[in-house]
Short mmCIF file of C-alpha atoms and ligand atoms in Angstrom, two decimals:
data_model
loop_
_atom_site.label_atom_id
_atom_site.label_comp_id
_atom_site.label_asym_id
_atom_site.label_seq_id
_atom_site.Cartn_x
_atom_site.Cartn_y
_atom_site.Cartn_z
CA UNK A 1 43.77 71.72 7.38
CA UNK A 2 43.05 71.99 11.10
CA UNK A 3 40.90 69.12 12.41
CA UNK A 4 38.12 70.13 14.81
CA UNK A 5 37.67 66.52 15.91
CA UNK A 6 41.06 64.82 15.90
CA UNK A 7 40.24 62.05 18.41
CA UNK A 8 41.10 59.35 15.86
CA UNK A 9 44.52 60.78 15.11
CA UNK A 10 45.42 61.39 18.74
CA UNK A 11 44.23 57.90 19.73
CA UNK A 12 46.24 56.39 16.86
CA UNK A 13 49.37 58.15 18.07
CA UNK A 14 48.79 57.14 21.69
CA UNK A 15 48.05 60.64 22.92
CA UNK A 16 45.51 61.42 25.62
CA UNK A 17 41.89 61.76 24.43
CA UNK A 18 38.79 62.93 26.34
CA UNK A 19 36.95 59.88 25.04
CA UNK A 20 37.61 57.10 22.60
CA UNK A 21 36.97 57.71 18.89
CA UNK A 22 34.45 55.47 17.12
CA UNK A 23 33.84 54.59 13.47
CA UNK A 24 32.77 51.45 11.58
CA UNK A 25 34.42 49.53 8.81
CA UNK A 26 32.00 49.58 5.82
CA UNK A 27 30.09 52.53 7.33
CA UNK A 28 29.82 54.11 3.86
CA UNK A 29 27.52 51.66 2.18
CA UNK A 30 24.31 49.72 2.08
CA UNK A 31 23.28 50.17 5.72
CA UNK A 32 22.20 53.71 4.81
CA UNK A 33 19.03 54.28 2.73
CA UNK A 34 20.70 57.51 1.59
CA UNK A 35 23.53 55.42 0.08
CA UNK A 36 21.11 53.05 -1.63
CA UNK A 37 19.27 56.04 -3.12
CA UNK A 38 22.47 57.36 -4.74
CA UNK A 39 23.45 53.86 -5.86
CA UNK A 40 20.07 53.12 -7.50
CA UNK A 41 20.43 56.02 -9.91
CA UNK A 42 23.63 54.51 -11.35
CA UNK A 43 24.65 51.59 -13.56
CA UNK A 44 26.35 49.95 -10.61
CA UNK A 45 28.91 50.06 -7.83
CA UNK A 46 31.85 50.78 -10.14
CA UNK A 47 30.22 53.91 -11.57
CA UNK A 48 29.83 55.19 -8.00
CA UNK A 49 33.47 54.43 -7.22
CA UNK A 50 34.60 56.23 -10.39
CA UNK A 51 32.48 59.38 -9.98
CA UNK A 52 34.40 61.51 -7.44
CA UNK A 53 31.49 63.87 -6.61
CA UNK A 54 29.24 60.91 -5.73
CA UNK A 55 31.99 58.96 -3.96
CA UNK A 56 32.58 62.06 -1.83
CA UNK A 57 28.84 62.42 -1.16
CA UNK A 58 28.47 58.86 0.18
CA UNK A 59 31.71 59.18 2.17
CA UNK A 60 30.15 62.09 4.06
CA UNK A 61 26.83 60.37 4.73
CA UNK A 62 27.86 58.39 7.84
CA UNK A 63 29.49 61.50 9.33
CA UNK A 64 26.25 63.48 8.98
CA UNK A 65 23.78 60.69 9.64
CA UNK A 66 25.53 58.46 12.21
CA UNK A 67 27.91 60.86 13.97
CA UNK A 68 31.08 58.80 13.57
CA UNK A 69 34.47 60.30 14.48
CA UNK A 70 36.03 59.57 11.07
CA UNK A 71 35.12 59.34 7.42
CA UNK A 72 36.55 56.54 5.25
CA UNK A 73 36.87 57.27 1.56
CA UNK A 74 34.28 55.42 -0.48
CA UNK A 75 36.13 53.11 -2.85
CA UNK A 76 37.18 49.47 -2.94
CA UNK A 77 40.37 47.51 -2.44
CA UNK A 78 39.95 46.09 -5.98
CA UNK A 79 40.82 49.37 -7.70
CA UNK A 80 44.48 48.30 -7.41
CA UNK A 81 44.22 45.14 -9.56
CA UNK A 82 42.29 47.18 -12.11
CA UNK A 83 45.01 49.85 -12.18
CA UNK A 84 47.57 47.05 -12.66
CA UNK A 85 45.69 45.84 -15.74
CA UNK A 86 43.26 43.32 -14.28
CA UNK A 87 39.76 44.84 -14.33
CA UNK A 88 37.00 43.64 -12.02
CA UNK A 89 33.23 43.61 -12.19
CA UNK A 90 30.92 43.86 -9.21
CA UNK A 91 28.06 41.42 -9.64
CA UNK A 92 24.88 42.42 -7.86
CA UNK A 93 24.26 40.35 -4.69
CA UNK A 94 27.31 38.17 -5.46
CA UNK A 95 30.40 40.31 -5.22
CA UNK A 96 33.58 40.85 -7.20
CA UNK A 97 34.40 38.96 -10.40
CA UNK A 98 37.56 39.12 -12.52
CA UNK A 99 37.01 38.03 -16.15
CA UNK A 100 40.78 37.38 -16.42
CA UNK A 101 42.90 36.02 -13.57
CA UNK A 102 46.59 35.45 -12.91
CA UNK A 103 47.66 31.86 -13.53
CA UNK A 104 51.12 32.05 -15.10
CA UNK A 105 54.35 34.03 -15.18
CA UNK A 106 53.21 35.44 -18.56
CA UNK A 107 50.05 36.76 -16.95
CA UNK A 108 52.21 38.65 -14.43
CA UNK A 109 54.39 40.05 -17.23
CA UNK A 110 51.28 41.56 -18.81
CA UNK A 111 50.55 43.52 -15.61
CA UNK A 112 51.95 46.94 -14.84
CA UNK A 113 52.76 48.74 -11.64
CA UNK A 114 49.77 50.90 -10.74
CA UNK A 115 50.56 54.62 -10.85
CA UNK A 116 48.66 57.35 -8.98
CA UNK A 117 47.40 58.64 -12.37
CA UNK A 118 45.53 55.37 -12.91
CA UNK A 119 43.68 56.07 -9.67
CA UNK A 120 43.08 59.78 -10.21
CA UNK A 121 39.35 59.30 -9.55
CA UNK A 122 40.04 58.12 -5.96
CA UNK A 123 42.47 60.98 -5.34
CA UNK A 124 39.91 63.49 -6.63
CA UNK A 125 37.24 61.96 -4.37
CA UNK A 126 39.63 62.41 -1.42
CA UNK A 127 40.24 66.08 -2.29
CA UNK A 128 36.52 66.78 -2.68
CA UNK A 129 35.75 65.00 0.60
CA UNK A 130 38.43 66.93 2.48
CA UNK A 131 37.03 70.21 1.23
CA UNK A 132 33.48 69.24 2.17
CA UNK A 133 34.51 67.93 5.59
CA UNK A 134 36.20 71.21 6.35
CA UNK A 135 38.09 69.61 9.24
CA UNK A 136 35.00 68.17 10.96
CA UNK A 137 36.57 64.70 11.31
CA UNK A 138 39.67 62.99 9.89
CA UNK A 139 39.49 61.15 6.57
CA UNK A 140 40.76 57.57 6.40
CA UNK A 141 42.37 56.29 3.20
CA UNK A 142 42.87 52.59 2.60
CA UNK A 143 44.15 49.76 0.45
CA UNK A 144 44.00 45.98 0.52
CA UNK A 145 47.04 44.17 1.90
CA UNK A 146 49.10 42.45 -0.82
CA UNK A 147 48.03 38.92 0.19
CA UNK A 148 44.31 39.80 0.05
CA UNK A 149 44.70 41.54 -3.34
CA UNK A 150 46.73 38.57 -4.62
CA UNK A 151 43.91 36.24 -3.51
CA UNK A 152 41.36 38.02 -5.69
CA UNK A 153 43.72 38.34 -8.67
CA UNK A 154 44.47 34.60 -8.70
CA UNK A 155 41.08 33.29 -7.58
CA UNK A 156 39.02 35.66 -9.71
CA UNK A 157 36.20 36.05 -7.18
CA UNK A 158 35.38 35.60 -3.53
CA UNK A 159 35.72 32.04 -2.26
CA UNK A 160 35.38 30.10 0.98
CA UNK A 161 38.79 28.49 0.54
CA UNK A 162 40.72 30.64 -1.97
CA UNK A 163 42.23 27.30 -2.95
CA UNK A 164 43.66 28.53 -6.28
CA UNK A 165 45.43 31.39 -4.54
CA UNK A 166 46.61 29.13 -1.71
CA UNK A 167 47.78 26.46 -4.17
CA UNK A 168 50.08 28.94 -5.91
CA UNK A 169 51.99 29.50 -2.65
CA UNK A 170 52.91 25.78 -2.71
CA UNK A 171 53.30 25.16 -6.44
CA UNK A 172 54.85 28.44 -7.67
CA UNK A 173 56.26 30.29 -4.65
CA UNK A 174 58.65 32.45 -6.72
CA UNK A 175 55.85 33.50 -9.03
CA UNK A 176 53.69 34.32 -6.03
CA UNK A 177 56.46 36.48 -4.57
CA UNK A 178 56.89 38.41 -7.82
CA UNK A 179 53.17 39.19 -7.99
CA UNK A 180 53.08 40.14 -4.30
CA UNK A 181 56.03 42.49 -4.84
CA UNK A 182 54.34 44.20 -7.79
CA UNK A 183 51.15 44.65 -5.76
CA UNK A 184 53.19 46.03 -2.85
CA UNK A 185 54.93 48.67 -4.95
CA UNK A 186 51.62 49.68 -6.52
CA UNK A 187 50.05 49.95 -3.07
CA UNK A 188 52.86 52.06 -1.60
CA UNK A 189 52.57 54.61 -4.44
CA UNK A 190 48.80 54.59 -4.11
CA UNK A 191 48.77 55.14 -0.33
CA UNK A 192 51.35 57.92 -0.60
CA UNK A 193 49.15 59.59 -3.24
CA UNK A 194 46.09 59.26 -0.97
CA UNK A 195 48.01 60.96 1.84
CA UNK A 196 49.13 63.73 -0.51
CA UNK A 197 45.51 64.21 -1.58
CA UNK A 198 44.46 64.60 2.08
CA UNK A 199 44.02 61.25 3.85
CA UNK A 200 44.76 61.76 7.57
CA UNK A 201 45.34 58.08 8.40
CA UNK A 202 45.56 55.00 6.19
CA UNK A 203 44.38 51.47 6.85
CA UNK A 204 45.56 48.26 5.21
CA UNK A 205 42.86 45.55 5.06
CA UNK A 206 44.15 41.96 5.09
CA UNK A 207 40.69 40.40 4.99
CA UNK A 208 41.95 36.91 4.06
CA UNK A 209 44.87 36.74 6.51
CA UNK A 210 43.09 34.07 8.55
CA UNK A 211 43.03 31.42 5.82
CA UNK A 212 46.82 31.05 5.78
CA UNK A 213 48.88 28.89 8.12
CA UNK A 214 51.22 30.96 10.28
CA UNK A 215 54.30 29.95 8.24
CA UNK A 216 52.69 31.14 5.02
CA UNK A 217 51.35 34.30 6.62
CA UNK A 218 54.83 35.20 7.80
CA UNK A 219 56.44 34.28 4.45
CA UNK A 220 53.91 35.60 1.91
CA UNK A 221 51.89 38.28 3.69
CA UNK A 222 53.75 40.00 6.52
CA UNK A 223 56.97 40.89 4.66
CA UNK A 224 54.91 42.89 2.16
CA UNK A 225 52.87 44.63 4.85
CA UNK A 226 56.21 45.43 6.50
CA UNK A 227 57.41 47.14 3.31
CA UNK A 228 54.24 49.25 3.29
CA UNK A 229 54.69 50.20 6.97
CA UNK A 230 58.29 51.20 6.34
CA UNK A 231 57.34 53.35 3.34
CA UNK A 232 54.43 55.22 4.95
CA UNK A 233 55.65 57.82 7.40
CA UNK A 234 53.44 60.87 6.84
CA UNK A 235 50.31 59.65 8.65
CA UNK A 236 49.43 56.99 11.21
CA UNK A 237 48.84 53.53 9.70
CA UNK A 238 46.43 50.79 10.77
CA UNK A 239 46.97 47.13 9.92
CA UNK A 240 43.84 44.98 10.12
CA UNK A 241 44.71 41.33 9.51
CA UNK A 242 41.44 39.50 10.00
CA UNK A 243 41.89 36.08 11.53
CA UNK A 244 45.67 36.38 12.00
CA UNK A 245 45.50 35.69 15.74
CA UNK A 246 48.51 33.38 15.28
CA UNK A 247 50.72 36.25 14.12
CA UNK A 248 49.79 38.95 16.61
CA UNK A 249 53.34 39.07 18.00
CA UNK A 250 54.75 39.55 14.49
CA UNK A 251 52.12 42.21 13.73
CA UNK A 252 53.13 44.01 16.94
CA UNK A 253 56.68 44.31 15.59
CA UNK A 254 55.51 46.27 12.52
CA UNK A 255 56.28 49.96 12.25
CA UNK A 256 52.62 51.00 12.42
CA UNK A 257 50.55 52.82 15.02
CA UNK A 258 47.33 50.78 15.10
CA UNK A 259 46.51 47.05 14.97
CA UNK A 260 42.92 46.00 14.20
CA UNK A 261 41.42 43.14 16.19
CA UNK A 262 38.58 40.97 14.90
CA UNK A 263 35.88 39.77 17.27
CA UNK A 264 37.49 36.36 17.81
CA UNK A 265 40.63 37.88 19.25
CA UNK A 266 40.56 38.06 23.03
CA UNK A 267 41.13 41.66 24.12
CA UNK A 268 43.31 41.08 27.21
CA UNK A 269 45.32 38.37 25.48
CA UNK A 270 45.84 40.63 22.43
CA UNK A 271 46.99 43.50 24.62
CA UNK A 272 49.43 41.19 26.40
CA UNK A 273 50.85 39.90 23.11
CA UNK A 274 50.89 43.24 21.27
CA UNK A 275 52.04 45.36 24.20
CA UNK A 276 51.27 48.95 25.19
CA UNK A 277 53.03 50.70 22.31
CA UNK A 278 50.25 50.17 19.77
CA UNK A 279 46.71 51.44 19.60
CA UNK A 280 44.19 48.61 19.22
CA UNK A 281 41.13 49.02 17.00
CA UNK A 282 37.94 46.98 17.22
CA UNK A 283 36.39 44.63 18.02
CA UNK A 284 32.65 44.22 18.71
CA UNK A 285 31.08 41.22 16.98
CA UNK A 286 29.22 42.78 14.00
CA UNK A 287 26.28 40.44 14.70
CA UNK A 288 25.72 42.14 18.08
CA UNK A 289 23.99 44.90 16.06
CA UNK A 290 21.15 42.46 15.25
CA UNK A 291 20.31 42.46 18.98
CA UNK A 292 18.04 44.81 20.93
CA UNK A 293 19.16 48.32 21.87
CA UNK A 294 19.79 47.23 25.46
CA UNK A 295 21.83 44.23 24.30
CA UNK A 296 23.92 46.45 22.02
CA UNK A 297 24.53 48.92 24.84
CA UNK A 298 25.54 46.16 27.24
CA UNK A 299 27.86 44.39 24.78
CA UNK A 300 29.49 47.69 23.79
CA UNK A 301 30.07 48.64 27.45
CA UNK A 302 31.53 45.20 28.18
CA UNK A 303 33.92 45.65 25.26
CA UNK A 304 34.90 49.14 26.47
CA UNK A 305 35.49 47.78 29.99
CA UNK A 306 37.72 45.04 28.59
CA UNK A 307 39.84 47.44 26.57
CA UNK A 308 40.14 49.69 29.62
CA UNK A 309 41.85 53.07 29.52
CA UNK A 310 44.64 52.05 27.11
CA UNK A 311 45.14 53.11 23.50
CA UNK A 312 41.90 52.19 21.69
CA UNK A 313 39.89 53.15 18.59
CA UNK A 314 36.38 51.73 18.86
CA UNK A 315 35.07 49.76 15.88
CA UNK A 316 33.46 46.44 15.03
CA UNK A 317 35.59 43.34 14.55
CA UNK A 318 34.87 43.50 10.79
CA UNK A 319 32.68 45.49 8.43
CA UNK A 320 29.09 46.28 9.43
CA UNK A 321 26.64 43.89 7.76
CA UNK A 322 24.50 45.59 5.10
CA UNK A 323 21.14 44.60 6.63
CA UNK A 324 21.81 46.25 10.02
CA UNK A 325 19.36 49.03 10.95
CA UNK A 326 21.01 52.48 11.10
CA UNK A 327 19.37 53.04 14.53
CA UNK A 328 21.28 50.05 15.87
CA UNK A 329 24.53 51.52 14.57
CA UNK A 330 23.61 54.84 16.21
CA UNK A 331 23.03 53.03 19.51
CA UNK A 332 26.57 51.58 19.30
CA UNK A 333 28.06 55.01 18.55
CA UNK A 334 26.04 56.80 21.26
CA UNK A 335 27.05 54.19 23.84
CA UNK A 336 30.73 54.86 23.12
CA UNK A 337 30.23 58.62 23.32
CA UNK A 338 28.26 58.42 26.58
CA UNK A 339 30.70 55.99 28.19
CA UNK A 340 33.14 58.87 27.96
CA UNK A 341 36.19 57.03 29.15
CA UNK A 342 39.42 58.91 28.56
CA UNK A 343 42.08 57.00 26.69
CA UNK A 344 45.56 57.41 28.14
CA UNK A 345 48.89 57.75 26.51
CA UNK A 346 50.91 54.64 27.21
O1 CP3 B 1 34.42 51.05 4.70
C1 CP3 B 1 33.81 51.85 3.98
O2 CP3 B 1 32.72 52.31 4.29
C2 CP3 B 1 34.46 52.33 2.68
C3 CP3 B 1 34.16 51.59 1.54
C4 CP3 B 1 34.69 50.17 1.32
C5 CP3 B 1 34.07 49.30 0.40
N1 CP3 B 1 34.85 48.19 0.29
C6 CP3 B 1 32.83 49.58 -0.32
C7 CP3 B 1 32.05 48.48 -0.88
C8 CP3 B 1 35.84 49.53 1.83
C9 CP3 B 1 36.83 49.96 2.87
C10 CP3 B 1 35.91 48.28 1.15
C11 CP3 B 1 37.02 47.33 1.37
C12 CP3 B 1 36.91 45.97 0.83
N2 CP3 B 1 36.39 45.57 -0.37
C13 CP3 B 1 37.44 44.82 1.47
C14 CP3 B 1 38.20 44.84 2.78
C15 CP3 B 1 37.33 44.96 3.95
C16 CP3 B 1 36.53 43.72 4.27
O3 CP3 B 1 35.30 43.83 4.26
O4 CP3 B 1 37.13 42.67 4.55
C17 CP3 B 1 37.17 43.72 0.65
C18 CP3 B 1 37.53 42.27 0.93
C19 CP3 B 1 36.51 44.21 -0.52
C20 CP3 B 1 36.09 43.45 -1.72
C21 CP3 B 1 34.63 43.54 -1.92
N3 CP3 B 1 33.96 44.66 -2.33
C22 CP3 B 1 33.67 42.50 -1.75
C23 CP3 B 1 34.00 41.09 -1.28
C24 CP3 B 1 32.43 43.02 -2.07
C25 CP3 B 1 31.13 42.29 -2.16
C26 CP3 B 1 30.61 41.95 -0.82
C27 CP3 B 1 29.83 43.11 -0.29
O5 CP3 B 1 30.15 43.59 0.79
O6 CP3 B 1 28.90 43.49 -0.99
C28 CP3 B 1 32.61 44.40 -2.39
C29 CP3 B 1 31.57 45.36 -2.76
C30 CP3 B 1 31.46 46.62 -1.97
N4 CP3 B 1 32.52 47.38 -1.56
C31 CP3 B 1 30.25 47.24 -1.57
C32 CP3 B 1 30.62 48.40 -0.88
C33 CP3 B 1 29.70 49.42 -0.30
C34 CP3 B 1 28.84 46.73 -1.86
C35 CP3 B 1 28.50 46.83 -3.30
C36 CP3 B 1 27.32 47.73 -3.62
O7 CP3 B 1 27.05 48.74 -2.95
O8 CP3 B 1 26.70 47.41 -4.60
#
């Protein structure tokens, strides 16, 4: 379908744009009262994820209400472990919880490769969203990076250290590789199915990249992201490896169009390491949106100045925090639109 606003896609490919596209990670979620209203009527987060009509409805909300230049399909990275045979729960105010976790080679043998059919509810949500968007803005599909998915499957919940997951890399490296490979194959099939269903760009979230030492990141995380990059050819691909400042040169060598920067990564230094052949995405500190409107405007303009006219998709350096006021998010978006700086092809 023809896209009326294709700024995101052109910026991802390094083509000239009249102004930079802007969207926010976690834009479809608790920042919007309209989201919370839909969510309150249901048994929980998972029911929302598994009801395509409602997932599509909340995917569209930030496009209508905030004026972002892209929609991101409402789902979660944890649908992949579930499709592999490891179901999750989402505990109110606490986060994900896996009643069973992966501790042994036998546990891995009991898993299966996820097939697109296991994730039919996400694919249906994508199709419904594409129809409803009618080309207004591109739709972003996504998946967790293998290392981040592995972390949850071994740890069983969020954690400050992910010490169980990290321990396995030292104690059972072969086992870790076999699980990472199974996740990778599941993810490749899943992303290809999302693209077939209508996703215009896909993003891989490596949220826990930053807890690994460089050697482990390059042994246990990057090779699997590389496989994904090599398999996905039909749309642009974004790799967001939060905290992996130490591997920016290796990330730059991936066959992907866009690299996400978190707010700790220096913009000029990142551009120098990554080079001109990639679009950079990011990277305003999400906490800036707690500030006043004038502070948000100033910080956003400073960020835009620092990125300059090169290939750039504007975003925060991580997901928007759920207690941010929608007006503050709108101020960020409006500032980008008013700044109006063209982004050049490299
Ligand atoms: O970005 C979007 O707007 C699309 C939706 C989206 C969600 N999760 C919805 C969600 C996306 C892209 C994700 C990705 C995701 N999920 C990541 C990677 C991005 C990141 O933030 O690092 C991770 C690590 C997860 C796992 C996850 N899901 C956690 C740790 C939590 C609990 C913490 C939290 O933010 O509440 C979730 C729950 C979740 N996923 C919610 C939403 C809107 C909140 C639950 C609710 O509404 O009840």
